Short mmCIF file of C-alpha atoms in Angstrom, two decimals:
data_model
loop_
_atom_site.label_atom_id
_atom_site.label_comp_id
_atom_site.label_asym_id
_atom_site.label_seq_id
_atom_site.Cartn_x
_atom_site.Cartn_y
_atom_site.Cartn_z
CA MET A 1 81.56 98.55 -201.88
CA ARG A 2 84.69 96.47 -202.53
CA TYR A 3 87.31 96.69 -205.27
CA VAL A 4 89.13 94.15 -207.42
CA SER A 5 92.06 94.33 -209.84
CA THR A 6 91.56 94.25 -213.60
CA ARG A 7 94.19 91.48 -213.68
CA GLY A 8 92.60 89.32 -210.98
CA GLY A 9 95.61 89.22 -208.68
CA SER A 10 94.01 90.72 -205.57
CA PRO A 11 93.53 87.81 -203.12
CA VAL A 12 90.53 89.50 -201.45
CA PRO A 13 88.48 92.53 -202.53
CA ALA A 14 89.84 95.78 -201.08
CA GLN A 15 88.14 98.69 -199.38
CA PHE A 16 88.10 102.21 -200.80
CA SER A 17 90.38 103.57 -198.07
CA ASP A 18 93.05 101.01 -198.99
CA ILE A 19 93.02 101.60 -202.74
CA LEU A 20 92.87 105.38 -202.17
CA LEU A 21 96.44 105.34 -200.88
CA GLU A 22 97.70 102.48 -203.03
CA GLY A 23 97.13 103.53 -206.66
CA LEU A 24 98.09 100.52 -208.79
CA ALA A 25 97.05 97.06 -207.62
CA PRO A 26 99.94 94.80 -206.53
CA ASP A 27 99.57 92.71 -209.71
CA GLY A 28 100.05 95.80 -211.90
CA GLY A 29 96.35 96.08 -212.70
CA LEU A 30 93.87 98.85 -211.95
CA TYR A 31 91.12 98.75 -209.37
CA LEU A 32 87.44 98.57 -210.30
CA PRO A 33 84.34 98.09 -208.14
CA GLU A 34 83.20 94.48 -207.94
CA THR A 35 79.95 95.71 -209.50
CA TYR A 36 78.76 99.15 -210.58
CA PRO A 37 75.94 100.64 -208.48
CA ASP A 38 72.60 101.23 -210.21
CA ILE A 39 71.55 104.90 -210.07
CA THR A 40 68.48 104.87 -212.31
CA GLY A 41 66.05 105.15 -209.41
CA LYS A 42 68.06 107.93 -207.76
CA LEU A 43 68.03 110.46 -210.59
CA PRO A 44 64.76 112.26 -209.65
CA TYR A 45 65.98 112.72 -206.07
CA TRP A 46 69.42 113.81 -207.22
CA ARG A 47 67.80 116.47 -209.42
CA GLU A 48 66.19 117.88 -206.27
CA VAL A 49 69.46 117.68 -204.30
CA LEU A 50 71.40 119.61 -206.96
CA ALA A 51 68.70 122.28 -207.24
CA ALA A 52 68.36 122.74 -203.47
CA ASP A 53 71.85 122.12 -202.10
CA GLY A 54 74.31 122.38 -204.98
CA TYR A 55 77.28 120.50 -206.37
CA ALA A 56 78.95 119.47 -203.09
CA ALA A 57 75.78 117.85 -201.76
CA LEU A 58 75.24 115.98 -205.01
CA ALA A 59 78.89 114.87 -205.01
CA ALA A 60 78.42 113.35 -201.56
CA GLU A 61 75.36 111.45 -202.79
CA VAL A 62 77.26 109.98 -205.76
CA LEU A 63 80.47 109.23 -203.88
CA ARG A 64 78.60 107.50 -201.05
CA LEU A 65 77.93 104.69 -203.55
CA PHE A 66 81.68 104.08 -203.86
CA ILE A 67 82.83 104.77 -200.30
CA SER A 68 81.48 102.55 -197.53
CA GLU A 69 83.79 103.32 -194.63
CA ILE A 70 83.49 107.12 -194.33
CA ALA A 71 80.45 108.27 -192.34
CA ASP A 72 77.83 110.28 -194.23
CA ALA A 73 78.44 113.50 -192.28
CA GLU A 74 82.21 113.27 -192.73
CA LEU A 75 81.89 112.59 -196.47
CA ALA A 76 79.53 115.56 -196.82
CA GLY A 77 82.11 117.75 -195.07
CA ILE A 78 84.91 116.49 -197.31
CA CYS A 79 82.85 117.35 -200.40
CA GLN A 80 81.89 120.77 -199.05
CA ARG A 81 85.54 121.63 -198.42
CA ALA A 82 86.47 120.47 -201.94
CA TYR A 83 83.62 122.13 -203.84
CA ASN A 84 82.76 125.70 -202.83
CA ASP A 85 83.04 129.22 -204.22
CA GLN A 86 86.25 129.86 -202.29
CA VAL A 87 88.01 127.08 -204.20
CA PHE A 88 86.19 127.48 -207.53
CA THR A 89 85.34 130.76 -209.23
CA THR A 90 81.63 129.93 -209.39
CA GLY A 91 79.30 128.41 -206.84
CA GLU A 92 77.85 126.21 -209.57
CA ILE A 93 81.28 124.51 -209.78
CA VAL A 94 80.29 123.05 -213.19
CA PRO A 95 78.08 125.43 -215.18
CA VAL A 96 76.74 124.18 -218.49
CA SER A 97 75.96 126.55 -221.37
CA ARG A 98 73.97 125.98 -224.54
CA LEU A 99 75.66 126.53 -227.89
CA SER A 100 74.19 126.35 -231.38
CA GLY A 101 73.77 123.24 -233.51
CA GLY A 102 72.68 120.91 -230.72
CA LEU A 103 75.89 121.40 -228.69
CA TRP A 104 76.34 122.22 -225.02
CA LEU A 105 79.55 123.05 -223.17
CA ALA A 106 80.24 121.72 -219.67
CA HIS A 107 82.57 124.26 -218.05
CA LEU A 108 84.99 122.12 -216.04
CA SER A 109 87.85 124.61 -215.69
CA ASP A 110 86.79 127.06 -212.99
CA GLY A 111 89.11 125.56 -210.37
CA PRO A 112 92.44 126.79 -208.96
CA THR A 113 94.56 125.70 -211.95
CA ALA A 114 92.02 126.36 -214.72
CA ALA A 115 91.74 122.74 -215.85
CA PHE A 116 89.15 119.98 -215.48
CA LYS A 117 91.64 118.02 -213.37
CA ASP A 118 90.85 120.32 -210.42
CA LEU A 119 87.44 118.68 -210.02
CA ALA A 120 89.01 115.37 -209.06
CA MET A 121 92.19 116.66 -207.43
CA GLN A 122 90.47 118.95 -204.93
CA LEU A 123 88.47 115.98 -203.68
CA LEU A 124 91.56 113.76 -203.66
CA GLY A 125 93.44 116.27 -201.52
CA GLN A 126 90.65 116.25 -198.94
CA LEU A 127 90.39 112.45 -198.98
CA PHE A 128 94.14 112.00 -198.58
CA GLU A 129 94.29 114.39 -195.65
CA TYR A 130 91.33 112.68 -193.98
CA GLU A 131 92.67 109.17 -194.38
CA LEU A 132 96.27 109.99 -193.46
CA SER A 133 95.11 111.80 -190.34
CA ARG A 134 92.97 108.83 -189.39
CA ARG A 135 95.97 106.50 -189.78
CA ASP A 136 98.57 108.95 -188.45
CA ALA A 137 100.52 108.20 -191.62
CA GLN A 138 102.40 109.95 -194.41
CA LEU A 139 102.18 109.59 -198.20
CA ASN A 140 104.67 110.29 -200.96
CA ILE A 141 102.71 110.85 -204.15
CA LEU A 142 104.43 109.81 -207.36
CA GLY A 143 102.74 111.03 -210.53
CA ALA A 144 103.23 111.92 -214.17
CA THR A 145 101.61 114.71 -216.14
CA SER A 146 101.26 115.68 -219.77
CA GLY A 147 100.26 119.19 -218.73
CA ASP A 148 97.37 119.71 -216.33
CA THR A 149 97.30 116.79 -213.89
CA GLY A 150 100.54 117.92 -212.28
CA SER A 151 99.55 121.47 -211.43
CA ALA A 152 96.07 120.40 -210.29
CA ALA A 153 97.60 117.77 -208.00
CA GLU A 154 100.23 120.09 -206.60
CA TYR A 155 97.78 122.86 -205.81
CA ALA A 156 95.37 120.37 -204.25
CA MET A 157 98.09 118.79 -202.07
CA LEU A 158 99.92 121.99 -201.17
CA GLY A 159 99.99 122.35 -197.40
CA ARG A 160 98.28 119.01 -196.73
CA LYS A 161 99.64 117.39 -193.59
CA GLY A 162 101.69 114.26 -194.25
CA VAL A 163 101.73 114.62 -198.06
CA ARG A 164 104.74 115.06 -200.36
CA VAL A 165 104.48 115.18 -204.19
CA PHE A 166 106.98 113.97 -206.81
CA MET A 167 105.59 114.99 -210.20
CA LEU A 168 107.22 113.93 -213.48
CA THR A 169 106.82 116.07 -216.61
CA PRO A 170 108.10 115.61 -220.18
CA ALA A 171 110.88 118.18 -220.58
CA GLY A 172 109.95 120.91 -223.05
CA ARG A 173 106.59 119.34 -223.96
CA MET A 174 104.27 121.60 -221.93
CA THR A 175 103.29 125.20 -222.65
CA PRO A 176 105.15 127.98 -220.83
CA PHE A 177 102.05 128.64 -218.70
CA GLN A 178 101.72 124.97 -217.72
CA GLN A 179 105.40 124.83 -216.78
CA ALA A 180 105.14 128.04 -214.78
CA GLN A 181 102.11 126.80 -212.82
CA MET A 182 104.13 123.85 -211.55
CA PHE A 183 107.74 124.95 -211.46
CA SER A 184 107.03 128.25 -209.68
CA ILE A 185 105.75 126.46 -206.56
CA ASP A 186 108.38 126.97 -203.87
CA ASP A 187 107.63 124.36 -201.24
CA PRO A 188 109.92 121.54 -200.07
CA ALA A 189 107.01 119.08 -200.21
CA ILE A 190 106.53 119.68 -203.98
CA ILE A 191 109.27 118.16 -206.15
CA ASN A 192 108.95 118.76 -209.89
CA VAL A 193 110.98 116.46 -212.13
CA ALA A 194 111.56 117.13 -215.85
CA VAL A 195 112.15 113.84 -217.68
CA ASP A 196 114.13 113.68 -220.91
CA GLY A 197 111.29 112.16 -222.94
CA VAL A 198 107.55 112.29 -223.57
CA PHE A 199 104.63 111.76 -221.20
CA ASP A 200 104.60 108.02 -221.84
CA ASP A 201 108.20 107.83 -220.58
CA CYS A 202 107.13 109.64 -217.39
CA GLN A 203 104.21 107.25 -217.00
CA ASP A 204 106.49 104.24 -217.55
CA LEU A 205 108.84 105.50 -214.82
CA VAL A 206 105.95 105.85 -212.37
CA LYS A 207 104.76 102.32 -213.12
CA ALA A 208 108.26 100.87 -212.89
CA VAL A 209 108.92 102.42 -209.46
CA ALA A 210 105.41 101.66 -208.16
CA GLY A 211 105.84 98.10 -209.42
CA ASP A 212 108.70 97.57 -206.97
CA LEU A 213 106.43 96.65 -204.08
CA ASP A 214 109.17 96.67 -201.45
CA PHE A 215 110.27 100.18 -202.45
CA LYS A 216 106.66 101.30 -202.67
CA ARG A 217 105.97 100.15 -199.12
CA GLU A 218 109.23 101.48 -197.68
CA TYR A 219 108.65 104.96 -199.07
CA ALA A 220 104.82 105.00 -198.76
CA LEU A 221 104.21 105.75 -202.43
CA GLY A 222 100.74 106.68 -203.64
CA ALA A 223 99.23 107.92 -206.90
CA VAL A 224 97.16 110.86 -208.09
CA ASN A 225 97.11 109.96 -211.78
CA SER A 226 93.85 108.58 -213.05
CA ILE A 227 95.14 105.10 -212.24
CA ASN A 228 93.81 106.09 -208.79
CA TRP A 229 90.17 104.99 -208.62
CA ALA A 230 89.18 108.01 -206.48
CA ARG A 231 89.98 110.28 -209.43
CA LEU A 232 87.44 108.51 -211.61
CA ALA A 233 84.80 108.40 -208.88
CA ALA A 234 85.10 112.19 -208.53
CA GLN A 235 84.80 112.64 -212.29
CA VAL A 236 81.61 110.58 -212.46
CA VAL A 237 80.00 113.40 -210.47
CA TYR A 238 80.35 116.02 -213.18
CA TYR A 239 78.82 113.70 -215.77
CA VAL A 240 75.78 113.36 -213.52
CA VAL A 241 75.65 117.12 -212.88
CA SER A 242 76.05 117.97 -216.58
CA TRP A 243 73.24 115.57 -217.48
CA LEU A 244 70.97 117.07 -214.79
CA ARG A 245 71.65 120.61 -215.99
CA VAL A 246 70.87 119.84 -219.62
CA THR A 247 67.78 117.68 -219.16
CA THR A 248 64.31 118.18 -217.70
CA ASP A 249 63.09 114.59 -218.02
CA ASP A 250 64.61 111.78 -215.97
CA SER A 251 64.84 109.43 -218.94
CA GLN A 252 66.18 111.93 -221.51
CA ARG A 253 69.35 110.74 -223.18
CA VAL A 254 72.34 112.91 -224.00
CA SER A 255 75.71 112.28 -225.63
CA PHE A 256 79.11 113.45 -224.43
CA CYS A 257 82.15 114.33 -226.54
CA VAL A 258 85.33 114.11 -224.49
CA PRO A 259 88.92 115.08 -225.40
CA THR A 260 91.18 112.40 -223.96
CA GLY A 261 94.64 110.93 -224.27
CA ASN A 262 94.95 108.73 -221.19
CA PHE A 263 91.32 107.53 -221.27
CA GLY A 264 90.67 108.76 -217.72
CA ASN A 265 88.08 111.44 -218.40
CA ILE A 266 85.98 109.39 -220.78
CA CYS A 267 86.40 106.30 -218.59
CA ALA A 268 84.45 108.20 -215.92
CA GLY A 269 81.74 108.77 -218.53
CA HIS A 270 81.74 105.06 -219.30
CA ILE A 271 81.31 104.27 -215.61
CA ALA A 272 78.44 106.76 -215.33
CA ARG A 273 76.77 105.09 -218.30
CA MET A 274 77.28 101.64 -216.78
CA MET A 275 75.63 102.93 -213.60
CA GLY A 276 72.53 103.88 -215.55
CA LEU A 277 73.00 107.57 -216.41
CA PRO A 278 71.00 108.03 -219.66
CA ILE A 279 73.97 108.52 -221.98
CA ASP A 280 73.42 107.68 -225.63
CA LYS A 281 76.90 108.00 -227.14
CA LEU A 282 80.34 108.56 -225.66
CA ILE A 283 82.36 110.29 -228.36
CA LEU A 284 86.11 110.03 -227.87
CA ALA A 285 88.16 112.86 -229.39
CA THR A 286 91.92 112.60 -229.87
CA ASN A 287 94.51 114.79 -231.55
CA GLU A 288 97.08 113.49 -234.05
CA ASN A 289 98.23 110.97 -231.45
CA ASN A 290 95.20 108.87 -232.28
CA VAL A 291 95.98 105.53 -230.63
CA LEU A 292 92.57 105.38 -228.96
CA ALA A 293 90.60 106.43 -232.04
CA GLU A 294 92.49 103.78 -234.01
CA PHE A 295 91.31 101.09 -231.59
CA PHE A 296 87.64 102.04 -231.87
CA HIS A 297 87.94 102.05 -235.67
CA THR A 298 89.98 98.88 -236.12
CA GLY A 299 90.01 96.84 -232.89
CA VAL A 300 93.81 97.18 -232.74
CA TYR A 301 95.32 98.88 -229.71
CA ARG A 302 98.85 99.79 -230.79
CA THR A 303 101.03 101.89 -228.49
CA ARG A 304 103.72 104.11 -229.94
CA SER A 305 107.26 105.01 -228.97
CA ALA A 306 108.46 108.38 -227.75
CA VAL A 307 109.81 109.13 -231.23
CA GLN A 308 106.42 108.29 -232.75
CA THR A 309 104.48 110.47 -230.29
CA LEU A 310 103.92 113.82 -231.94
CA ALA A 311 104.24 117.18 -230.21
CA THR A 312 100.96 118.95 -230.97
CA SER A 313 99.10 122.13 -230.07
CA SER A 314 96.89 120.14 -227.69
CA PRO A 315 99.85 118.84 -225.66
CA SER A 316 97.95 117.31 -222.75
CA MET A 317 96.78 114.62 -225.16
CA ASP A 318 100.22 113.84 -226.60
CA ILE A 319 99.94 110.34 -225.17
CA SER A 320 100.40 106.99 -226.87
CA LYS A 321 99.86 104.63 -223.92
CA ALA A 322 96.47 105.15 -222.29
CA SER A 323 96.72 103.88 -218.72
CA ASN A 324 92.98 103.87 -218.02
CA PHE A 325 92.15 101.91 -221.14
CA GLU A 326 92.71 98.69 -219.22
CA ARG A 327 89.62 99.40 -217.09
CA PHE A 328 87.40 99.64 -220.15
CA ILE A 329 88.90 96.54 -221.77
CA CYS A 330 88.20 94.66 -218.55
CA ASP A 331 84.52 95.59 -218.82
CA LEU A 332 84.47 94.93 -222.56
CA LEU A 333 85.77 91.40 -221.96
CA GLY A 334 83.16 90.68 -219.30
CA ARG A 335 85.62 91.00 -216.38
CA ASP A 336 87.74 88.14 -217.76
CA THR A 337 90.73 89.17 -215.66
CA ALA A 338 92.96 86.37 -216.91
CA ARG A 339 92.50 87.60 -220.46
CA VAL A 340 93.14 91.21 -219.39
CA ALA A 341 96.33 90.15 -217.62
CA GLU A 342 97.47 88.36 -220.77
CA LEU A 343 96.75 91.38 -223.00
CA PHE A 344 98.23 94.11 -220.79
CA GLY A 345 100.78 92.12 -218.80
CA ASP A 346 102.20 90.01 -221.63
CA GLU A 347 101.02 90.70 -225.17
CA LEU A 348 101.16 94.51 -225.11
CA PRO A 349 104.67 94.73 -223.56
CA ARG A 350 105.95 91.99 -225.88
CA ARG A 351 104.33 92.98 -229.19
CA GLY A 352 103.42 96.63 -228.62
CA CYS A 353 99.82 95.92 -229.59
CA PHE A 354 96.85 93.61 -229.29
CA ASP A 355 93.99 93.01 -231.70
CA LEU A 356 90.34 92.44 -230.76
CA PHE A 357 88.97 92.85 -234.28
CA GLY A 358 86.72 89.94 -235.20
CA THR A 359 85.78 89.21 -231.60
CA ALA A 360 82.16 89.30 -230.48
CA GLU A 361 83.09 91.86 -227.83
CA PHE A 362 84.50 94.34 -230.35
CA ALA A 363 81.64 93.78 -232.78
CA GLY A 364 79.12 95.00 -230.21
CA ILE A 365 81.15 97.85 -228.78
CA GLU A 366 78.97 100.74 -229.94
CA GLN A 367 75.68 99.03 -229.19
CA ARG A 368 76.73 97.88 -225.69
CA TYR A 369 78.85 100.82 -224.59
CA GLY A 370 77.95 103.72 -226.88
CA PHE A 371 81.53 104.45 -227.92
CA LEU A 372 82.44 106.29 -231.10
CA ALA A 373 85.75 108.01 -231.81
CA ASP A 374 87.54 110.35 -234.18
CA SER A 375 90.59 112.61 -234.26
CA SER A 376 91.37 116.26 -234.95
CA THR A 377 94.33 118.12 -236.43
CA HIS A 378 96.05 121.43 -235.74
CA ALA A 379 94.11 123.03 -238.60
CA ASP A 380 90.87 121.63 -237.16
CA ARG A 381 91.72 123.11 -233.75
CA LEU A 382 92.36 126.55 -235.17
CA ALA A 383 89.11 126.41 -237.15
CA ALA A 384 87.10 125.27 -234.13
CA ILE A 385 88.56 127.97 -231.86
CA SER A 386 87.85 130.61 -234.51
CA ALA A 387 84.31 129.41 -235.25
CA THR A 388 83.31 129.03 -231.60
CA TRP A 389 84.52 132.55 -230.87
CA ALA A 390 82.83 134.05 -233.94
CA GLU A 391 79.51 132.22 -233.52
CA GLU A 392 79.19 131.88 -229.75
CA LYS A 393 81.57 134.52 -228.31
CA VAL A 394 83.04 131.63 -226.30
CA MET A 395 86.82 131.14 -226.29
CA ILE A 396 87.94 127.51 -225.99
CA ASP A 397 91.32 125.89 -225.48
CA PRO A 398 92.90 123.56 -228.09
CA HIS A 399 91.84 120.31 -226.35
CA THR A 400 88.24 121.47 -226.12
CA ALA A 401 88.58 122.46 -229.77
CA ASP A 402 89.50 118.87 -230.62
CA ALA A 403 86.29 117.76 -228.92
CA MET A 404 84.23 120.50 -230.58
CA THR A 405 85.54 119.41 -233.98
CA VAL A 406 84.69 115.76 -233.42
CA ALA A 407 81.36 116.47 -231.71
CA ARG A 408 79.99 118.25 -234.78
CA ARG A 409 80.56 115.06 -236.82
CA PHE A 410 78.27 113.02 -234.56
CA VAL A 411 75.46 115.37 -233.48
CA GLN A 412 72.03 113.72 -233.68
CA PRO A 413 68.67 115.51 -233.79
CA ASP A 414 66.97 115.81 -230.39
CA VAL A 415 69.98 114.33 -228.51
CA PRO A 416 71.94 117.07 -226.72
CA MET A 417 75.69 116.74 -227.32
CA ILE A 418 77.68 117.90 -224.28
CA VAL A 419 81.31 118.81 -224.97
CA THR A 420 83.47 118.56 -221.84
CA GLU A 421 85.82 121.51 -221.49
CA ALA A 422 89.45 120.66 -220.79
CA ALA A 423 91.04 123.94 -219.67
CA LEU A 424 90.88 127.71 -219.91
CA PRO A 425 92.46 129.22 -223.04
CA VAL A 426 95.04 131.19 -221.01
CA LYS A 427 97.09 128.00 -220.67
CA PHE A 428 97.60 127.84 -224.46
CA ALA A 429 98.10 131.45 -225.48
CA ALA A 430 100.23 130.80 -228.58
CA THR A 431 97.56 128.65 -230.23
CA ILE A 432 94.80 131.12 -229.32
CA MET A 433 96.85 133.92 -230.85
CA GLU A 434 97.33 131.87 -234.01
CA ALA A 435 93.61 131.15 -234.26
CA LEU A 436 92.16 134.52 -233.26
CA GLY A 437 94.97 137.06 -233.55
CA ARG A 438 94.52 138.03 -229.91
CA GLU A 439 95.74 136.91 -226.51
CA PRO A 440 93.32 135.04 -224.26
CA GLU A 441 92.19 136.83 -221.12
CA CYS A 442 94.41 136.09 -218.12
CA PRO A 443 92.48 135.72 -214.85
CA PRO A 444 93.93 138.04 -212.17
CA ARG A 445 95.04 135.10 -210.02
CA PHE A 446 97.55 134.12 -212.72
CA ALA A 447 99.02 137.58 -213.37
CA GLY A 448 102.80 137.41 -213.81
CA ILE A 449 103.00 133.65 -213.31
CA GLU A 450 105.35 133.04 -216.23
CA SER A 451 107.97 135.44 -214.85
CA ARG A 452 108.23 133.79 -211.42
CA PRO A 453 111.39 131.84 -210.43
CA ARG A 454 111.27 128.13 -211.23
CA LYS A 455 112.39 125.04 -209.36
CA VAL A 456 112.71 121.73 -211.24
CA VAL A 457 114.97 118.66 -211.16
CA PRO A 458 116.16 117.16 -214.50
CA LEU A 459 116.11 113.36 -214.85
CA GLY A 460 116.82 110.75 -217.50
CA LYS A 461 114.58 107.77 -218.27
CA ASP A 462 116.04 105.74 -215.43
CA PRO A 463 113.85 104.15 -212.72
CA GLN A 464 116.87 103.69 -210.46
CA ALA A 465 117.72 107.39 -210.67
CA LEU A 466 114.13 108.21 -209.76
CA LYS A 467 114.30 105.87 -206.77
CA ARG A 468 117.52 107.54 -205.61
CA LEU A 469 115.86 110.95 -205.86
CA ILE A 470 112.85 109.82 -203.84
CA ALA A 471 115.05 108.18 -201.21
CA SER A 472 117.25 111.27 -200.87
CA VAL A 473 114.28 113.61 -200.38
CA VAL A 474 112.27 111.37 -198.07
CA GLY A 475 115.37 110.60 -196.05
CA ASP A 476 116.15 114.28 -195.43
#
């Protein structure tokens, strides 16, 4: 398996081990496999593997399709260390429960930081440690988070040999619990940075610094955001597992409804569908920051400024520039990398938007790729949290509530609709209290977390200041 850039600038296809540590391609694009593997003939066997050997064994089977240079036994060990009942609170790793009205809930938040990001980050931590040890190298991870990626990355990388983490957060935009999860980590290899801006500003800083190839090489910068292909490969696994746990027939189709702001989570669903997983519809759910829903309705992808990005009660989706969207557009345009480079490298930075309405590619988007989209509001979130608790005795977080709201608009008879959980409700206590009049249960492992001392570095929206910070820490 080899990888190419969405913008066509890679002179030769790269191996997985190279793009694992690199993040963005040198031309500013994102890596994709040259072709997607076909899994249709593997599904009956994978059903047996999951039933007999569990999530880790199935993960190794899926990931083997994307990773050529790690031996089977070593990859199986990596997956076993990432996915077990010592790391996750359940041996199933991703349980799936049936709700009423044709809905199912894929529980993705049983990891160390109570968010779906743990499923990819735990694997990434193991892969980084393996590859850095093999190379006798070090890596300085530079990332941005709107809420959950940061804590999942930091907990996954904590104590890993040769790894240091610089994680940018939008100052004041995360919940107190999310801030506490990150800022209470007292380790010199974990550097939390609070940026005076929104998530998109943090993401822009990461791209600006990573785009300086000389600086990137000198300071061995890598990425854990979903711009890193390994994140998406890991997320493909839970789409396969969720499908296997809901179906009994190897051709049965299901739909997924996914809350997303950066297009990473649902991009993994798109990849799984391209590989042949029997997915009928991929329903994209946004909050009031509905840039992605707007595209699927109108064909116009229009990013928004920090001032235009609303602070909502589902803050991890307060994003107006979806980094992973470029991967889907590359597929939509038939891997026309020159056109992708023009759209994302020129037109979007210059005009703040691009328009595919009226093109043949956009006209066939639902039929070819199964995508539908809609958005949810604060009132919708409160109603969904309240209804799901009253009817199912299941408490959901605000992001999952966005997906639950949108999913109910698209349910079809005889097609299971799987809602992908985003996080445990404890991370968003104020909204749960508003919806239900009660505090969410706090798992014992998080007791007292919000009262712990915090360690965070303030920073303006200045790439040079970020470079100086990195240089000062790495040079110590």
